[in-house]
Short mmCIF file of C-alpha atoms in Angstrom, two decimals:
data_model
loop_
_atom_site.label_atom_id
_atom_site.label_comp_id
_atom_site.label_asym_id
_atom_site.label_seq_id
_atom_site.Cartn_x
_atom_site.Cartn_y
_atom_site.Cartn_z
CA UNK A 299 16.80 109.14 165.17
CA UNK A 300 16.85 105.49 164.11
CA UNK A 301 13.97 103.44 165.63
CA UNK A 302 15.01 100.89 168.06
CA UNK A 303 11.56 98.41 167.82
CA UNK A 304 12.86 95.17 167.71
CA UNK A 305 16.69 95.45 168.19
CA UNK A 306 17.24 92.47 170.59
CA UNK A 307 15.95 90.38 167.11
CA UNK A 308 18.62 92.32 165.48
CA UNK A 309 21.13 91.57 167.59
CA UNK A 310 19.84 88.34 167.87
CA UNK A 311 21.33 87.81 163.62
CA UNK A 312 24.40 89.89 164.47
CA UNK A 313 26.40 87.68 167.05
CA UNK A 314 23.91 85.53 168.10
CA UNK A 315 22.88 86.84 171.22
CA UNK A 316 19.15 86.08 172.39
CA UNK A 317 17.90 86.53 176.02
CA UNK A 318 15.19 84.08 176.86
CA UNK A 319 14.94 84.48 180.89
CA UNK A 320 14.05 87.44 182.67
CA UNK A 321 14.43 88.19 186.04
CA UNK A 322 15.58 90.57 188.73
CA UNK A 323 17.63 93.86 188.60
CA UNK A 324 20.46 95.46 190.32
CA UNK A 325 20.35 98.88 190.39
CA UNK A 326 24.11 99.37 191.85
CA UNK A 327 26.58 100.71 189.41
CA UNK A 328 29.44 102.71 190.33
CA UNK A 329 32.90 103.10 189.23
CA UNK A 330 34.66 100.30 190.33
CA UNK A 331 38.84 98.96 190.03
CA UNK A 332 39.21 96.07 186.98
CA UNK A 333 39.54 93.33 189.62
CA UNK A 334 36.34 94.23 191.49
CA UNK A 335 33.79 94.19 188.10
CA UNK A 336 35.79 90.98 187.15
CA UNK A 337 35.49 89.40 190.84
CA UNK A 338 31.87 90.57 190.38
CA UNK A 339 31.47 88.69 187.25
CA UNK A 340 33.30 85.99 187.96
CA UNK A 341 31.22 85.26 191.17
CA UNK A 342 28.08 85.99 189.50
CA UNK A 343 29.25 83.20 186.44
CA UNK A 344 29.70 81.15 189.50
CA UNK A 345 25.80 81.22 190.60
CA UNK A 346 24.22 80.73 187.31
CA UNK A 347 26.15 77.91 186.34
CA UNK A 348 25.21 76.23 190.00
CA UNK A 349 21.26 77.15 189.19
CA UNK A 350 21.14 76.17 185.13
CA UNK A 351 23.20 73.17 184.69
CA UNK A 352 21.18 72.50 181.63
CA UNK A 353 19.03 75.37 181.11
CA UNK A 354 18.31 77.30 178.32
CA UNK A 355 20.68 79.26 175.66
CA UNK A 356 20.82 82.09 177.36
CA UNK A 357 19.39 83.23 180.98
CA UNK A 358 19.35 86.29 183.26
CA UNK A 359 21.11 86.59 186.53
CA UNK A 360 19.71 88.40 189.38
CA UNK A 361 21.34 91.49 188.55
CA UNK A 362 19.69 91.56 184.89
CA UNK A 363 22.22 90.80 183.26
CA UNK A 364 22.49 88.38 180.75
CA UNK A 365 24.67 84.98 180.26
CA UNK A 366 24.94 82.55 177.50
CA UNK A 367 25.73 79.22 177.19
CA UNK A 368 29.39 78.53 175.47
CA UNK A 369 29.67 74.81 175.57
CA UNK A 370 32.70 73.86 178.03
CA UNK A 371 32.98 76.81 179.06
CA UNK A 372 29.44 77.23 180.33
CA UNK A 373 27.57 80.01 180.96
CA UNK A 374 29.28 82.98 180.41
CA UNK A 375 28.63 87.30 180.48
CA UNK A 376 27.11 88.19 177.70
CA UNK A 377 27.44 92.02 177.17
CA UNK A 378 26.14 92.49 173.58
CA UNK A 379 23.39 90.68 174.13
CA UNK A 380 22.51 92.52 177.97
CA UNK A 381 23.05 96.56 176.49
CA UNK A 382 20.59 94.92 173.44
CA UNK A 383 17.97 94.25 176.26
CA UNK A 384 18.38 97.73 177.59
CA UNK A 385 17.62 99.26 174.26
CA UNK A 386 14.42 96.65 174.02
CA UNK A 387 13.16 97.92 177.61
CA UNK A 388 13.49 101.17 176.62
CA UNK A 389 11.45 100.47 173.60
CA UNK A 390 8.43 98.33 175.50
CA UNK A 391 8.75 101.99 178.23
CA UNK A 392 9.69 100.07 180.82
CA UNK A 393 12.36 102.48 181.57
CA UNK A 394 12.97 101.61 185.17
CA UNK A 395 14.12 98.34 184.60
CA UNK A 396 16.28 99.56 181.71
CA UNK A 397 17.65 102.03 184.18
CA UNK A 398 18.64 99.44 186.97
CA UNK A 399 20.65 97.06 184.28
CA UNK A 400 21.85 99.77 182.38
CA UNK A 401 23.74 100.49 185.80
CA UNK A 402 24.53 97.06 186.56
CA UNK A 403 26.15 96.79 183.33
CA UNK A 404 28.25 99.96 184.20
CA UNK A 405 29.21 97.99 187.49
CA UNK A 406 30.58 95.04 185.13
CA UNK A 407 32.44 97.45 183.00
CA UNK A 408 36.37 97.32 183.38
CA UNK A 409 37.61 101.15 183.89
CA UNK A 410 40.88 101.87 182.40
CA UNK A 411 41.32 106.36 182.40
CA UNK A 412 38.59 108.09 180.25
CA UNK A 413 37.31 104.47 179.06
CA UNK A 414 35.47 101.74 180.03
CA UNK A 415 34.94 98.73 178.43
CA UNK A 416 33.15 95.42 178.58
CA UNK A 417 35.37 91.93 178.55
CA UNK A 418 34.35 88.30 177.27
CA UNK A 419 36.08 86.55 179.95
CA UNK A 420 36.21 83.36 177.74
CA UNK A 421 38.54 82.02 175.04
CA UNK A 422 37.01 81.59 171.07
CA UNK A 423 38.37 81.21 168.48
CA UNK A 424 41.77 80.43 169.70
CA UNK A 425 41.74 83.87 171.49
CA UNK A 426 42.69 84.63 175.15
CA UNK A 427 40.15 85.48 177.10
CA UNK A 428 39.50 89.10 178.01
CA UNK A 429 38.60 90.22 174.53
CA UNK A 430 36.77 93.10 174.03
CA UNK A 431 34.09 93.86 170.43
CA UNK A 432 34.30 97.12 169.01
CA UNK A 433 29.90 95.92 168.05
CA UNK A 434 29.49 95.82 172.06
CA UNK A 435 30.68 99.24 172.45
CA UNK A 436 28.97 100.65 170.03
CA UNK A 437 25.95 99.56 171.51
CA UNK A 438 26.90 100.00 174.76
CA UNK A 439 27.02 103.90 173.63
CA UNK A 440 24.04 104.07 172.42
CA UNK A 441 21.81 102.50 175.52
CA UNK A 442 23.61 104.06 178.17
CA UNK A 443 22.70 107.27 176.51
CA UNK A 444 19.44 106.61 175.25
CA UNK A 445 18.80 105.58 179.37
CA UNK A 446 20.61 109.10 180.30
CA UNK A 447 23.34 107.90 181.33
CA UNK A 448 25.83 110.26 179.05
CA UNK A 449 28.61 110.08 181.04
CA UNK A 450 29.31 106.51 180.95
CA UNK A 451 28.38 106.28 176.93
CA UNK A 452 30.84 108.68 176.43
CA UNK A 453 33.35 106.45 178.18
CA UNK A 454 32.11 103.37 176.15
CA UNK A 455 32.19 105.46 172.75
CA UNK A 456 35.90 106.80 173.76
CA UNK A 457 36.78 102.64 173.88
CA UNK A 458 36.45 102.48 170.69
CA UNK A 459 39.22 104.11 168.88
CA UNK A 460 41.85 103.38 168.32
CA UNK A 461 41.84 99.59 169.58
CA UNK A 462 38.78 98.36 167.89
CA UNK A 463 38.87 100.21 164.54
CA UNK A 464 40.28 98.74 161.70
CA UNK A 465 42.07 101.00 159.02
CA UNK A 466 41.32 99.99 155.49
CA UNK A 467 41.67 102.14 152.44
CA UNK A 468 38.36 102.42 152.01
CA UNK A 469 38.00 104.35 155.23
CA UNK A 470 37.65 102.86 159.55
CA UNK A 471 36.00 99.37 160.17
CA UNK A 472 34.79 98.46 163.11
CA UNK A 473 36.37 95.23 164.79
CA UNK A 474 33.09 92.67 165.79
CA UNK A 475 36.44 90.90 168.07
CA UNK A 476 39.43 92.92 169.67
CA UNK A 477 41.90 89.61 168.55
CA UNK A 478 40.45 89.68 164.91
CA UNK A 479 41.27 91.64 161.58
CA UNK A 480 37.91 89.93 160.24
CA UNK A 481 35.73 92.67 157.94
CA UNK A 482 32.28 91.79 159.16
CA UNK A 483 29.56 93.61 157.37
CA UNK A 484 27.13 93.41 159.95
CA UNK A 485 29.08 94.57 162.64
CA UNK A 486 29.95 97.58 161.03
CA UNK A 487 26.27 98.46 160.05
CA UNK A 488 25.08 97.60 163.04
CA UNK A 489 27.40 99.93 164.49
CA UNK A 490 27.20 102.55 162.50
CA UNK A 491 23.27 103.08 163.19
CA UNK A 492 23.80 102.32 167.09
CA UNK A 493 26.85 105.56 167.04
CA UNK A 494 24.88 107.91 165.08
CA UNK A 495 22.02 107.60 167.52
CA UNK A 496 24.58 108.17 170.17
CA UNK A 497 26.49 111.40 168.70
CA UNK A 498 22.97 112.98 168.46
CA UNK A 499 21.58 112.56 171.68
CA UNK A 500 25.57 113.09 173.16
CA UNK A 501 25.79 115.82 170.77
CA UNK A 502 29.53 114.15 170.50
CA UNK A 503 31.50 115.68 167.72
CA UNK A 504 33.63 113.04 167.35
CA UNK A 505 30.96 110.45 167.35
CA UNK A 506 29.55 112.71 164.40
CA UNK A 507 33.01 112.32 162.25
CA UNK A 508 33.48 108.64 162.69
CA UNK A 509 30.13 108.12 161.74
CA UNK A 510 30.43 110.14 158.64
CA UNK A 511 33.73 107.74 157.95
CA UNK A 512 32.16 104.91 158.75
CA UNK A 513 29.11 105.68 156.74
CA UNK A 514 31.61 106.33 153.80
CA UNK A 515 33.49 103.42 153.97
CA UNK A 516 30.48 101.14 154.21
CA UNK A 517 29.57 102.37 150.97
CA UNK A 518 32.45 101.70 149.29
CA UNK A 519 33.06 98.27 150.53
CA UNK A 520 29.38 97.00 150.23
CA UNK A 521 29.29 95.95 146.50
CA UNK A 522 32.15 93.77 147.53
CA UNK A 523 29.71 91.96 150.18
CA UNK A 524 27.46 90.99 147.28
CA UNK A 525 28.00 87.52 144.98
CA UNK A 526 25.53 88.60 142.95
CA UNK A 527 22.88 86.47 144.51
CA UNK A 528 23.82 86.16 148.49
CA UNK A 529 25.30 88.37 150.45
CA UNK A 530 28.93 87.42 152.45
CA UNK A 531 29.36 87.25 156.12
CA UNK A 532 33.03 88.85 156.12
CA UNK A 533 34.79 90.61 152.97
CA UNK A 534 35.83 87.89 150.55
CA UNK A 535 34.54 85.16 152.84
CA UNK A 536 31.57 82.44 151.72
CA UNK A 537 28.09 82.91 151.73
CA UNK A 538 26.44 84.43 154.99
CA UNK A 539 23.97 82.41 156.80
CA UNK A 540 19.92 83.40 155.87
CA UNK A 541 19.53 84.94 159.61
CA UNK A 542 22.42 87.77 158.95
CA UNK A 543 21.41 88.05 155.61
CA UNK A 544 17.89 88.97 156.58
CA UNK A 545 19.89 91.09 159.33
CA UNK A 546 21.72 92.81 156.99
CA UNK A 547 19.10 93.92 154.61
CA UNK A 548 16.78 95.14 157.81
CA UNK A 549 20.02 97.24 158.72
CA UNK A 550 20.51 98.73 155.22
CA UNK A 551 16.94 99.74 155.01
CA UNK A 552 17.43 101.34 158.27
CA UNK A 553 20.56 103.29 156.76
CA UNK A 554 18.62 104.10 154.08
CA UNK A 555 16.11 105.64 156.30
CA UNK A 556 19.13 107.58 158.68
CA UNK A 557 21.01 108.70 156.00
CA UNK A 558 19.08 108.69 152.77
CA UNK A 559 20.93 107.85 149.59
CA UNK A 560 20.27 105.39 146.76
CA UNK A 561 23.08 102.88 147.53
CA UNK A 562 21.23 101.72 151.42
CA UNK A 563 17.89 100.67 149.49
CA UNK A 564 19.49 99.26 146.29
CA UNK A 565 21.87 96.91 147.71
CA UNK A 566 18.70 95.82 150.59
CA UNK A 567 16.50 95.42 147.41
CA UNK A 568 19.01 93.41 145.91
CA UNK A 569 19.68 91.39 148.76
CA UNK A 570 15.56 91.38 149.62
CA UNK A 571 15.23 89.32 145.71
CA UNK A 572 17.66 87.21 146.43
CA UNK A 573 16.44 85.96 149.98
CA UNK A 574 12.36 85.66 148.47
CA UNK A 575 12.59 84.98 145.04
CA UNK A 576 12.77 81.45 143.76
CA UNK A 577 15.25 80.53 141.00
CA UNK A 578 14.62 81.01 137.73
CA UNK A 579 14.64 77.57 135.41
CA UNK A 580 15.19 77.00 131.08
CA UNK A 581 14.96 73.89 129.80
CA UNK A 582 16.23 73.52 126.75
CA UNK A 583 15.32 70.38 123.91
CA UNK A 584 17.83 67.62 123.11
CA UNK A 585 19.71 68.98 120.07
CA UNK A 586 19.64 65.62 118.43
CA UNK A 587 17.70 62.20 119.01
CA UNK A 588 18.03 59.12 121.04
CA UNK A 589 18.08 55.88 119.78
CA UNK A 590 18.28 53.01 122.27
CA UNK A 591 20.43 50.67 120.40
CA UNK A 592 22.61 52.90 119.29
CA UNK A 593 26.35 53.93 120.59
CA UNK A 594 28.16 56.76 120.89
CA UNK A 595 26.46 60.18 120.79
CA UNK A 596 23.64 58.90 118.76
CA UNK A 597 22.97 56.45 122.41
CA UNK A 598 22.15 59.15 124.65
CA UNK A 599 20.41 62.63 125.08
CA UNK A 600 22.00 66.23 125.83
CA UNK A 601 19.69 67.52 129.03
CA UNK A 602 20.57 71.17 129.15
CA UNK A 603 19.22 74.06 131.60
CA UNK A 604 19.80 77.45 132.85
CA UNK A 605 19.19 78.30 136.52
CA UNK A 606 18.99 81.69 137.77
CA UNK A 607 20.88 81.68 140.89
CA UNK A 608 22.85 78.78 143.07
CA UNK A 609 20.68 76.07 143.98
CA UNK A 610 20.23 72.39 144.96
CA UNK A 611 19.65 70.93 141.69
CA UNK A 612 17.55 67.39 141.39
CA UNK A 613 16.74 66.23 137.91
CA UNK A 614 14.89 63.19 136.81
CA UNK A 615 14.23 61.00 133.47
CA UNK A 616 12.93 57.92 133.83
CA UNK A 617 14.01 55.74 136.34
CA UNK A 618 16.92 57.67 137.49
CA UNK A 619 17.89 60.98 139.06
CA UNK A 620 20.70 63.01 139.93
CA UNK A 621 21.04 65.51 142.46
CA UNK A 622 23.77 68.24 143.50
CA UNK A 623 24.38 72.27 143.93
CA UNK A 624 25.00 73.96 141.15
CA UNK A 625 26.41 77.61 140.35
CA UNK A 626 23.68 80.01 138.44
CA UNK A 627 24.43 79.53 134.71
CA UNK A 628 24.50 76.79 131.72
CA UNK A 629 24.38 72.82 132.69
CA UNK A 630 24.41 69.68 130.78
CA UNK A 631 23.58 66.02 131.81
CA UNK A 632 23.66 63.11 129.31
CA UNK A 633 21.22 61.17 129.44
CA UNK A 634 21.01 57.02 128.59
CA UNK A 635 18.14 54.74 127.77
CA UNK A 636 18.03 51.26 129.29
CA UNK A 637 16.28 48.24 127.67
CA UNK A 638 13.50 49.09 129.85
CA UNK A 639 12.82 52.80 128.59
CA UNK A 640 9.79 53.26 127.17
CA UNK A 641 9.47 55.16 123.93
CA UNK A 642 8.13 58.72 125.37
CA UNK A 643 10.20 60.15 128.47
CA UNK A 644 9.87 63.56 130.01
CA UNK A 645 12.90 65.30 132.55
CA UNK A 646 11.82 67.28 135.21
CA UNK A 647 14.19 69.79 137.10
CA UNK A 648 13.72 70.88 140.39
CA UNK A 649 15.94 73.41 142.19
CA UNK A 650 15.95 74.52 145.76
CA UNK A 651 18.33 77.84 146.73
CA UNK A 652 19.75 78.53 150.18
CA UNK A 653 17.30 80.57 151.27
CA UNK A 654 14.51 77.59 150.73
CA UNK A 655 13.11 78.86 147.53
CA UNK A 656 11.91 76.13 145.18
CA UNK A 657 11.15 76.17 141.57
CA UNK A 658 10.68 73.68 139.13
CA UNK A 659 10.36 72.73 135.07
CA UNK A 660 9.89 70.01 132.95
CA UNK A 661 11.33 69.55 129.12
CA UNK A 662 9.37 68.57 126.42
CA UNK A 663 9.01 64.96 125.54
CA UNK A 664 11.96 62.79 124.77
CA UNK A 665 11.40 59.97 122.01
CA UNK A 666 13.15 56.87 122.38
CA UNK A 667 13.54 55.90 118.60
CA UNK A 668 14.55 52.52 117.16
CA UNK A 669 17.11 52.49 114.04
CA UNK A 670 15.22 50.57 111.03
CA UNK A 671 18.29 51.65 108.46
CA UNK A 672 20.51 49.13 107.85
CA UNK A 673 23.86 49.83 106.63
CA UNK A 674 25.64 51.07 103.48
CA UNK A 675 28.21 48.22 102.29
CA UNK A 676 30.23 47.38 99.42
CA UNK A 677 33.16 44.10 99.14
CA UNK A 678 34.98 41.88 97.08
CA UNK A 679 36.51 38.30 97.61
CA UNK A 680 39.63 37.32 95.59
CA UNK A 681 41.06 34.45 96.62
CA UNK A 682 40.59 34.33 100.78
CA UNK A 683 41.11 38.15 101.08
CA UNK A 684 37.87 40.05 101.55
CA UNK A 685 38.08 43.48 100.92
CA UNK A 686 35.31 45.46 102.22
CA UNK A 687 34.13 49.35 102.78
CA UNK A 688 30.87 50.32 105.38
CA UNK A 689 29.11 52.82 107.13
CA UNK A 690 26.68 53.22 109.22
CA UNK A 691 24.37 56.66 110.09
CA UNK A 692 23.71 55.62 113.61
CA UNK A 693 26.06 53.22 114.67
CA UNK A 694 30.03 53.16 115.09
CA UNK A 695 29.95 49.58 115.86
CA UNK A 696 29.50 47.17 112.45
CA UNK A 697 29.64 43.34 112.39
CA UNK A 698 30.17 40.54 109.78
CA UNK A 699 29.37 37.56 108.81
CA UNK A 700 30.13 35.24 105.34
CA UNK A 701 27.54 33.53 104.19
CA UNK A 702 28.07 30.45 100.95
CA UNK A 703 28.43 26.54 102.15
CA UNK A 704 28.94 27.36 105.34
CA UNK A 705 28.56 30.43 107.75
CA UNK A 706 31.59 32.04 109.17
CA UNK A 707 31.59 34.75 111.46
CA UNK A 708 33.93 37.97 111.09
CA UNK A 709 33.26 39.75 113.98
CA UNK A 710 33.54 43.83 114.48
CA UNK A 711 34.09 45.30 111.05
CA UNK A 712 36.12 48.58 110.52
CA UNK A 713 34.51 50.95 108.09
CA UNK A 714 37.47 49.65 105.74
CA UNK A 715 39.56 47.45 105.64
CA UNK A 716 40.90 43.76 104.39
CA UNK A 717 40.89 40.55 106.06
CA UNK A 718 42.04 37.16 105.01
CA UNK A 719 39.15 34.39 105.33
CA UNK A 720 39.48 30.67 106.23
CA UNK A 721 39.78 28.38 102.89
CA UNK A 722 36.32 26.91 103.63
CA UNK A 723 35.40 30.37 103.05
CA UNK A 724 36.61 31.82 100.17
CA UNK A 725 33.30 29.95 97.82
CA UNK A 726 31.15 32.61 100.29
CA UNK A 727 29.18 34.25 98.35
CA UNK A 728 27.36 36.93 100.29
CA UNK A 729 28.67 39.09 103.16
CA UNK A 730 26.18 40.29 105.51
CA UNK A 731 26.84 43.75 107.39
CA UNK A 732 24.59 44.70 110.88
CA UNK A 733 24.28 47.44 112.90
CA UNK A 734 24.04 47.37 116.75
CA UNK A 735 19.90 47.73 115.93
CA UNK A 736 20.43 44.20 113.80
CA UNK A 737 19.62 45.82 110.41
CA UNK A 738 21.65 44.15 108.12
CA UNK A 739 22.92 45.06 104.37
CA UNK A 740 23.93 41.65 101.84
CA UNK A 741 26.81 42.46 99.88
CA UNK A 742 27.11 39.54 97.07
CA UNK A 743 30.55 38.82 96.56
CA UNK A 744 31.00 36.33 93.26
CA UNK A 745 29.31 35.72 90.18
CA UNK A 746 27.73 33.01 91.76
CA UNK A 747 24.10 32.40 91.04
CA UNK A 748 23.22 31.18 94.31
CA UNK A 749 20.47 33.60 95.42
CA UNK A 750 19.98 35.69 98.87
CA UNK A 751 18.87 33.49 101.34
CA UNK A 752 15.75 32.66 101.45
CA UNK A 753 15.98 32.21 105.89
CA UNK A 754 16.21 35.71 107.84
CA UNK A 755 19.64 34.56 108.89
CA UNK A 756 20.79 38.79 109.85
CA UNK A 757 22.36 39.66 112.69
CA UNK A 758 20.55 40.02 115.79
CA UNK A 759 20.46 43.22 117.39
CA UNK A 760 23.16 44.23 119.95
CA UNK A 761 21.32 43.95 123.78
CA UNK A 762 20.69 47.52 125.01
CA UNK A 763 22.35 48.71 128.94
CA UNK A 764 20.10 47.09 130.94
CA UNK A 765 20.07 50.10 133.41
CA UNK A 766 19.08 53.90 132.05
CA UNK A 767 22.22 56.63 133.59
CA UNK A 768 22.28 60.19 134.31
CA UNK A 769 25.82 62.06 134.58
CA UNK A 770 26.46 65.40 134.86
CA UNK A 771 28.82 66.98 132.19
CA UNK A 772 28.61 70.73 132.95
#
């Protein structure tokens, strides 16, 4: 028999159905026409909403039974969440007062031949209202006959199929909304523990063969419900919220428990990791060095990490810091000094996954190094053409300048090329080449004896960003 303990929690993570208020009971129940248990509802909606205009979530009538909140449309019947208080007073042994709602749920229940059922009389979801949840019944089976009422949990079991079972090839799923082809995985675990309690105290052989089915089809779909570090809410949907993920896991150790089998406590292990255990974080070191006055790919630094799992990813270096969710797996950030960088940086990765989990990791230190190499240059005047070939280790970005009577400036150099001078030029008889760091090679370009000059007259360094960046790449 599966153990109850607890189960208004549980359905608490299923469809969100707490009771907060208790009060009084009715202990009147009997078979009654649809319009009466909707009149009786409908006046009973009536009186709450007159004494909580702004109370809680979710409160108790007289009768017991319990009503939610639903925005506009107030506070409304609530029948998951009152057959889950039934099955927690039976649990605390207060058995009396499970008895006397149990019945005035029956009273509420909408009678239609061999079944009765239990209606949301609101609109969600772009529904109608009137809807009935395959989850409720299921439920509803099980506390009626857990209270002794067998009877009516046969007619709530006997609601169940056809209408609020889905067909899928792996085997029946149960509907969580009458309007709705949704596969919920909760509902149908949920279910499937609160009917297999029921067929055994009902000793209902057809309870015992849907259960079987549904049991079987569970296990099938359930890898499908795993992204490999979350569980889903519905089958191919997005990631479930933490509450039904810790609800689903405390239902498939439960399974586990009912029905034995590997499969239950694997996939609630699984699911258990991913809920408690923090991500996992690699740093790896820049591949190649950073120079601050370089360009190009010699200018910044390659940050690259692994995380474990998806997380909210904040990195820092420096000054700056970027922040964003990330898949598990391989990213890169590129990294660029500012004129302000010092020479010795560290980055430091934090993550944070959806369950609240932090870890965090820090590379090793990154130096900030400063090009002393100047150039490699070779050129030749004739007449006012200068012909010239450079090249450069760390930087992409060369400038010129003529040096003889007079100075004249050339500009960006090409690593080859020709370029016709001024006349006032063509007696030059040095050509100096710099780097974006200002290291400069002197090329002499006639047999003139004039020597080097004598004045540091290089060029000066190219100015550094005066801001450091951070951009993700991957």
């Amino acid at each position: 028999m599966v153990p109850m303990r607890g189960l208004v929690l549980v359905l608490l993570a299923a469809v969100g159905l707490a009771v907060l208020v208790m009060g009084s009971a009715d202990a009147r129940g009997a078979t009654v026409p649809p319009a009466t248990a909707r009149a009786r509802i409908q006046a009973e909606a009536r009186d709450v909403n007159r004494a909580h205009l702004a109370g809680p979530r979710d409160v108790r009538a007289r009768s017991g039974v319990v009503y939610r909140r639903y925005g506009a449309h107030g506070y409304q019947f609530q029948p998951l969440a009152s057959f889950g208080l039934v099955n927690a007073l039976i649990d605390a042994g207060k058995r009396r007062r499970a008895m006397s709602l149990a019945r005035a749920l029956v009273a509420r229940g909408v009678h239609v031949g061999p079944d009765i059922y239990w209606e949301y009389s609101f609109g969600m979801y772009g529904a109608r209202p009137r809807w009935t949840s395959g989850l409720t019944q299921a439920v509803a089976a099980q506390a009626l006959a857990r209270i002794g009422l067998m009877s009516d949990a046969r007619r709530a079991f006997a609601a169940i199929t056809p209408k609020l079972l889905m067909g899928l090839p792996q085997g029946p799923w149960v509907r969580l909304y009458s309007f709705s082809d949704t596969v919920v995985l909760n509902a149908q675990l949920q279910a499937l523990l609160s009917l297999h309690q029921y067929a055994a105290l009902a000793h209902d052989p057809r309870a015992r063969e849907l259960t079987g089915e549904l049991a079987e089809s569970s296990r099938l779909l359930l890898p499908r419900f795993d992204t490999g570090w979350w569980s889903r809410y519905e089958l191919s949907g997005g990631n479930a919220p933490i509450d039904y993920h810790r609800y689903v896991t405390t239902l498939l150790w439960k399974l586990e428990r009912t029905f034995g089998g590997g499969v239950w406590a694997q996939q609630a292990q699984r699911f258990r990791v991913d809920w408690r255990q923090p991500p996992a974080l690699s740093v790896l070191p820049p591949r190649r060095r950073v120079y601050l006055r370089s360009f190009g790919r010699h200018a910044q630094a390659s940050l690259a990490f692994t995380v474990s799992k998806p997380a909210v990813l904040t990195v820092r270096v420096g000054d700056v810091s970027a922040t964003a969710w990330r898949p598990a797996g391989r990213h890169v950030l590129l990294w660029r000094p500012g004129a302000h960088t010092p020479a010795t940086v560290t980055a430091t990765i934090s993550a944070v996954d959806y369950a609240g989990n932090r870890a965090s990791a820090s590379s090793r230190p990154i130096q900030v190094r400063r090009d002393t190499i100047p150039p490699v240059a070779d050129a030749q005047l004739i007449g006012n053409a200068l012909f010239w070939q450079a090249r450069d280790r760390l930087s992409r970005r060369l400038r010129g300048r003529l040096l003889g009577p007079g100075r004249t400036e050339l500009g960006d150099l090409q690593p080859s090329g020709v370029r016709s001078v001024p006349p006032g030029a063509a007696a030059a008889a040095w050509l100096l080449v710099a780097d974006s760091s200002g290291n400069t090679a002197r090329v002499r370009l006639s047999d003139s004896t004039a020597g080097a000059p004598r004045r540091p007259l290089g060029l000066p360094a190219l100015e550094p960003p005066a801001d450091e960046a951070l951009i993700w790449v991957r």
